[in-house]
PDB file of C-alpha atoms in Angstrom:
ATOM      1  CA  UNK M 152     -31.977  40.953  22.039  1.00  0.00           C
ATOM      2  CA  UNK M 153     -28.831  41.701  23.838  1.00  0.00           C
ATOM      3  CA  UNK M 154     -28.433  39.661  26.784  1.00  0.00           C
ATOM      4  CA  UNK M 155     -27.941  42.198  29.903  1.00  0.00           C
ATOM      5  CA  UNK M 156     -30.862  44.226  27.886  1.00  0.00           C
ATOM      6  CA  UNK M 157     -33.154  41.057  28.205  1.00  0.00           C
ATOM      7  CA  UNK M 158     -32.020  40.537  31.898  1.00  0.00           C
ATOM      8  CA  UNK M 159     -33.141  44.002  32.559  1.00  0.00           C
ATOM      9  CA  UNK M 160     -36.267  44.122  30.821  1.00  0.00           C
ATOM     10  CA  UNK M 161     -37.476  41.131  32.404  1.00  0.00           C
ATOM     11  CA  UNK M 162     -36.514  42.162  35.419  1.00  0.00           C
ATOM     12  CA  UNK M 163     -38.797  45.339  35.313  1.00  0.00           C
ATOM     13  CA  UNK M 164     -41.524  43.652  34.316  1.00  0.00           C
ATOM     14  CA  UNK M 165     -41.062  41.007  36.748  1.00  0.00           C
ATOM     15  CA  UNK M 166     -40.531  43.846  39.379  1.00  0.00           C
ATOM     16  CA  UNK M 167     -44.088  45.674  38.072  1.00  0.00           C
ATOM     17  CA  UNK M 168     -46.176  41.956  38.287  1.00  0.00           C
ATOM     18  CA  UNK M 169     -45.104  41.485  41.636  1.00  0.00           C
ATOM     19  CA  UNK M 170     -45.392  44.694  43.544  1.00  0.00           C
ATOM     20  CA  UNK M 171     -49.551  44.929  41.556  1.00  0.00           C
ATOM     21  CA  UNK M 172     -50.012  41.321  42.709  1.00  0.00           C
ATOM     22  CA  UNK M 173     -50.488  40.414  38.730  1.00  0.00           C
ATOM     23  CA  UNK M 174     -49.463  37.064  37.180  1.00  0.00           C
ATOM     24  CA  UNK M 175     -46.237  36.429  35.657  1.00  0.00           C
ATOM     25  CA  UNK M 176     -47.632  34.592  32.466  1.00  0.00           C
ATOM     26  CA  UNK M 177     -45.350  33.028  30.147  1.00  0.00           C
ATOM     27  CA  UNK M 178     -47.243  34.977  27.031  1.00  0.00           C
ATOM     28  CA  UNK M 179     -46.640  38.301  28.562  1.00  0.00           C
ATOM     29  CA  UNK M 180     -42.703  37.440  28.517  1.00  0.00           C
ATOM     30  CA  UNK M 181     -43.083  35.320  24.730  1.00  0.00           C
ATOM     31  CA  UNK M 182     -44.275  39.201  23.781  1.00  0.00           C
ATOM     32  CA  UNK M 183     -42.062  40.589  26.106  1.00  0.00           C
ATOM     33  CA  UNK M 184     -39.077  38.254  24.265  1.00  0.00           C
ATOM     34  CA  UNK M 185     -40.293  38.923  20.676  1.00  0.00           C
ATOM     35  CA  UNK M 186     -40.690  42.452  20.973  1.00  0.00           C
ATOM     36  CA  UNK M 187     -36.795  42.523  21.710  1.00  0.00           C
ATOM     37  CA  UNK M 188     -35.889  40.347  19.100  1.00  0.00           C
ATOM     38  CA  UNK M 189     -37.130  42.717  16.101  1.00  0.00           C
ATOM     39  CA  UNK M 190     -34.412  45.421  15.258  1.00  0.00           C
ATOM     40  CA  UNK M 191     -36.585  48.593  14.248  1.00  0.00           C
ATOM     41  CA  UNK M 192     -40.488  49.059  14.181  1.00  0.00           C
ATOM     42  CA  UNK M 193     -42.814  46.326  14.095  1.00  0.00           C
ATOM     43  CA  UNK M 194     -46.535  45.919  13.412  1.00  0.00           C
ATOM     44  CA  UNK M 195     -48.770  43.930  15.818  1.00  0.00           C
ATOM     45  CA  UNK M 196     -49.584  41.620  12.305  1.00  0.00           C
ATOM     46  CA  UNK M 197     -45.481  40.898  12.349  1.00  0.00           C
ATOM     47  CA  UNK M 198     -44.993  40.557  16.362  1.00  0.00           C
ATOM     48  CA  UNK M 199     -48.053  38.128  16.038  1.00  0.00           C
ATOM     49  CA  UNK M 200     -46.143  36.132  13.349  1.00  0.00           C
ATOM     50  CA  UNK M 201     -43.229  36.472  15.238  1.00  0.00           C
ATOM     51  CA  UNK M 202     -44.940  35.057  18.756  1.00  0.00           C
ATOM     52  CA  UNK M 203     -46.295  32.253  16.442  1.00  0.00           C
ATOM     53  CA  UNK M 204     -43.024  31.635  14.770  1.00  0.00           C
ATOM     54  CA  UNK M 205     -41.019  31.174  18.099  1.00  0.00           C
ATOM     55  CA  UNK M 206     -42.865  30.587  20.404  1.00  0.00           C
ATOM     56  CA  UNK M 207     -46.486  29.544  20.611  1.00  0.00           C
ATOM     57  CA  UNK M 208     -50.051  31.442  18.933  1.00  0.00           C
ATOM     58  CA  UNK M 209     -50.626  33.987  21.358  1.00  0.00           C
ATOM     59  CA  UNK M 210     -54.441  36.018  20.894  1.00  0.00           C
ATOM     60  CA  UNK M 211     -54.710  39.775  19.409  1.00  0.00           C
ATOM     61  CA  UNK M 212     -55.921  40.714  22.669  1.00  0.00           C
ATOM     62  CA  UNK M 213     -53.258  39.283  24.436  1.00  0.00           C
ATOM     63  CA  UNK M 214     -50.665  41.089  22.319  1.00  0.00           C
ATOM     64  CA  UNK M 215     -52.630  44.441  23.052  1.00  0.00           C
ATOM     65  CA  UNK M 216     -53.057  44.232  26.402  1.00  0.00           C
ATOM     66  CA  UNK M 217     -48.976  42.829  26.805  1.00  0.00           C
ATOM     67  CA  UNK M 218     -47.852  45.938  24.977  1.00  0.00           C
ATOM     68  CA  UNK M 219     -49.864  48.609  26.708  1.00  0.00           C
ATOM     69  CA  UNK M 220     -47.946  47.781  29.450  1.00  0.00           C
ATOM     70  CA  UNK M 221     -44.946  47.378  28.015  1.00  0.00           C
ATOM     71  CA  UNK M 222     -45.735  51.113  26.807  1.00  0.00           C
ATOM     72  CA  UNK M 223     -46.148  52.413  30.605  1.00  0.00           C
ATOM     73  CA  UNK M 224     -43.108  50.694  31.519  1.00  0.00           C
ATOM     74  CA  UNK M 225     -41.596  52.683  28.915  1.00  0.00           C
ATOM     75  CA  UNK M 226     -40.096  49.080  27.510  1.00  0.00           C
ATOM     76  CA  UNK M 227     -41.744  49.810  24.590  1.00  0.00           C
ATOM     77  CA  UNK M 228     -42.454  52.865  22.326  1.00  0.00           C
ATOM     78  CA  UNK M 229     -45.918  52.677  20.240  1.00  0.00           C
ATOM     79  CA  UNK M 230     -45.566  54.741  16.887  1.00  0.00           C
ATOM     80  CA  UNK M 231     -48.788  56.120  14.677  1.00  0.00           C
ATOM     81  CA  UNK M 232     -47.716  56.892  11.705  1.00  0.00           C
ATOM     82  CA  UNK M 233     -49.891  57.258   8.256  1.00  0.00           C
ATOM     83  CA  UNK M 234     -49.121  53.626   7.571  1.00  0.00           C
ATOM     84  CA  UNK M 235     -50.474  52.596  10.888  1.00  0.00           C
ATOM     85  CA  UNK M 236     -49.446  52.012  14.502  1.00  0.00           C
ATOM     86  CA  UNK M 237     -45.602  50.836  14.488  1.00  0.00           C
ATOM     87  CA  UNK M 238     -44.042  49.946  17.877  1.00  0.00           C
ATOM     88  CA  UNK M 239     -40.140  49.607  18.879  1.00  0.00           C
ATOM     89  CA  UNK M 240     -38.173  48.240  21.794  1.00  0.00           C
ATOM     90  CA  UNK M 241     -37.010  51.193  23.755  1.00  0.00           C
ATOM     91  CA  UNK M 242     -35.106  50.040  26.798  1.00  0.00           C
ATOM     92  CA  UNK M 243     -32.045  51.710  26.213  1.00  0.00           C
ATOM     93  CA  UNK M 244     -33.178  54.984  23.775  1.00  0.00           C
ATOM     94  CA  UNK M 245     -36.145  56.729  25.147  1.00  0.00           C
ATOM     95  CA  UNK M 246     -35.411  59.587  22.906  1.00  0.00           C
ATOM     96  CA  UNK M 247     -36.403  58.771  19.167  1.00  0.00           C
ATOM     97  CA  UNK M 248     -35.700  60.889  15.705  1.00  0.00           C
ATOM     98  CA  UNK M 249     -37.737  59.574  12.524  1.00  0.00           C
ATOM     99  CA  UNK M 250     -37.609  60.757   8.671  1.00  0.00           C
ATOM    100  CA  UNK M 251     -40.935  59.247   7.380  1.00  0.00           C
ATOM    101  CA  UNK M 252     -41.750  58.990   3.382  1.00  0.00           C
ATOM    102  CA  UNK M 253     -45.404  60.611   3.055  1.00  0.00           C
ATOM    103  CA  UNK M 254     -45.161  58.927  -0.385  1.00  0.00           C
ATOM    104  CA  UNK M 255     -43.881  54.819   0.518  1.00  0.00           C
ATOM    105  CA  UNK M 256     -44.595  54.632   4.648  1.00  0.00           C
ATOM    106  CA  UNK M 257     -40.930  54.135   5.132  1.00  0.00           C
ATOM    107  CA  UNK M 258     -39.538  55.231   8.424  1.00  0.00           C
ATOM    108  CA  UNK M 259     -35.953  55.638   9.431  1.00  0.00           C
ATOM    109  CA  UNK M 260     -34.667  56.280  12.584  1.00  0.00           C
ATOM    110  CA  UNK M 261     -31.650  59.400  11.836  1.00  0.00           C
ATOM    111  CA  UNK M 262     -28.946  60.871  14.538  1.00  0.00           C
ATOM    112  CA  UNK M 263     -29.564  64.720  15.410  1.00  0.00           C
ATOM    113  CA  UNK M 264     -27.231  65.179  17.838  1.00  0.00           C
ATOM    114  CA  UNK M 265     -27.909  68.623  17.118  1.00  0.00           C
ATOM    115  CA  UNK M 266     -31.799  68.512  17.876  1.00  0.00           C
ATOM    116  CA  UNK M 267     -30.949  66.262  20.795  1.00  0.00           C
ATOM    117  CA  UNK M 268     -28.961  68.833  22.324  1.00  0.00           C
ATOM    118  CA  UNK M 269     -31.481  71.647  21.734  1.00  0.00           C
ATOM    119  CA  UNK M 270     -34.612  69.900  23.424  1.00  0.00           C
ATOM    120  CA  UNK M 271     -31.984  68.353  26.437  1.00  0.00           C
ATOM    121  CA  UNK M 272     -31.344  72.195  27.134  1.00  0.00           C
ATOM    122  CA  UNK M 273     -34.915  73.450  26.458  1.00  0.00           C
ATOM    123  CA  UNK M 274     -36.363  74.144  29.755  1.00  0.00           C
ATOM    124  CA  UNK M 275     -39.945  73.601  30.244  1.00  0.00           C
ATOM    125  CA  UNK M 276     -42.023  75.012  32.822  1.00  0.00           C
ATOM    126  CA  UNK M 277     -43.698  72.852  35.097  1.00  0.00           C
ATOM    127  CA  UNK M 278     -43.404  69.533  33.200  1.00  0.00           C
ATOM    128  CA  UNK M 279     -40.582  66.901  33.554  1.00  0.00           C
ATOM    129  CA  UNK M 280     -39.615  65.164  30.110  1.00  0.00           C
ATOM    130  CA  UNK M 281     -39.427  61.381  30.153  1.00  0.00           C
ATOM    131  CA  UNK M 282     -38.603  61.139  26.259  1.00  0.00           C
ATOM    132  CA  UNK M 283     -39.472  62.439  23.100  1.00  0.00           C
ATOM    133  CA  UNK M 284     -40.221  61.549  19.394  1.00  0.00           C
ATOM    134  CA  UNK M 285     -39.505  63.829  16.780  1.00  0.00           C
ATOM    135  CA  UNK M 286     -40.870  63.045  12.993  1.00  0.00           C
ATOM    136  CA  UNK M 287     -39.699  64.678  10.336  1.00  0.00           C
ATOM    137  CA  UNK M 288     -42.017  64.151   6.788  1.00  0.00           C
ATOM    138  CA  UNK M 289     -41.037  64.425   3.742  1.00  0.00           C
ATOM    139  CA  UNK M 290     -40.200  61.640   0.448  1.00  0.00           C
ATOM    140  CA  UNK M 291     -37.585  59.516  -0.041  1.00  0.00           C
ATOM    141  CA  UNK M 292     -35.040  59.346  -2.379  1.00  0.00           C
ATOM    142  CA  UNK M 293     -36.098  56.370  -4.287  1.00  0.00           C
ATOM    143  CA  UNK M 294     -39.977  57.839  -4.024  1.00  0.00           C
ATOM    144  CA  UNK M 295     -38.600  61.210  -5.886  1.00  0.00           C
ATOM    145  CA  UNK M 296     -36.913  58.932  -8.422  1.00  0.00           C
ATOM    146  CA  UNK M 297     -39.976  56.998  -8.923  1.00  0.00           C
ATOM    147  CA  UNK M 298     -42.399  60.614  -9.503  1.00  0.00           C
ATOM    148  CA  UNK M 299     -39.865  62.405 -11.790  1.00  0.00           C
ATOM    149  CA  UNK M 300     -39.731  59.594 -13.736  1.00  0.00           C
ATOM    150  CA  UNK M 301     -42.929  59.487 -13.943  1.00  0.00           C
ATOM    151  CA  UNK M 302     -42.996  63.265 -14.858  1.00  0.00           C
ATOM    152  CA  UNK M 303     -40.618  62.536 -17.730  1.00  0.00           C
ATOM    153  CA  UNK M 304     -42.466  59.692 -18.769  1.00  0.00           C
ATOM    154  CA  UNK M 305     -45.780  61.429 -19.166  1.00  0.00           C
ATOM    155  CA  UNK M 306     -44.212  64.406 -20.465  1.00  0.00           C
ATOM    156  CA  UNK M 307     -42.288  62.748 -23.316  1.00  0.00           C
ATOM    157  CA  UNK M 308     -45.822  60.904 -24.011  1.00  0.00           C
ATOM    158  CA  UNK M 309     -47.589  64.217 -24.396  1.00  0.00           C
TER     159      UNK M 309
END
């Protein structure tokens, strides 16, 4: 995690404990510090590991309960996708584009600049946008390799 980004984050979190009267427990920052430290989406199964790996074995409800508030903070982003939940570090980029394989489970974050400019100009009534997702499904390149040569194989079989 970048420095200034982990000042920050602990900062509002530290902010949000005190002003609810809630303890500042050093598990809720061990997530709090392992959740910045993946680059991308992460399962709970690999922030466990992580927490385990760095740290110290943190429980499953812990880990829940850490990053449903980390979700209302908007520190964190939770993804559900077809391969299951996914979750990202969002401090700095609330606004997220995906391309998602329907065939493998792989997700990629892309630029739109394009679609970004749309939705910052679309105006909608009586709602104020905090952030947005945007998936776009389809299959990969290496998944379409992977079927036609499976179409070639079975037709040259036949």
């Amino acid at each position: 995690m970048k420095e200034n980004n982990k000042t920050a984050v602990r900062q509002i979190l530290t902010k949000y404990l005190d002003d609810n009267k809630l303890r500042k427990t050093p598990e809720r920052f061990a997530v709090l510090d392992a959740v910045y430290s993946f680059n991308g989406h992460f399962s709970i199964q690999e922030l466990s590991e992580k927490i385990e790996e760095d740290f110290f074995p943190v429980s499953r409800a812990t880990l829940y309960n850490a990053l449903n508030l980390f979700v209302s903070l908007h520190l964190v982003v939770c993804h559900r996708l077809s391969m299951g939940t996914m979750y990202q570090a969002s401090y700095e980029s609330a606004n997220h584009c995906y391309q998602v394989c329907t065939a493998c489970g792989k997700v990629a974050e892309i630029k739109a600049p394009k679609v970004e400019q749309a939705l910052d100009e679309t105006r909608l009534k009586r709602f104020r946008r905090d952030s947005y997702s945007l998936y776009v499904y389809g299959v990969c390149s290496t998944c379409v390799a992977k079927i036609t040569r499976k179409k070639n194989k079975k037709r040259l079989n036949s």
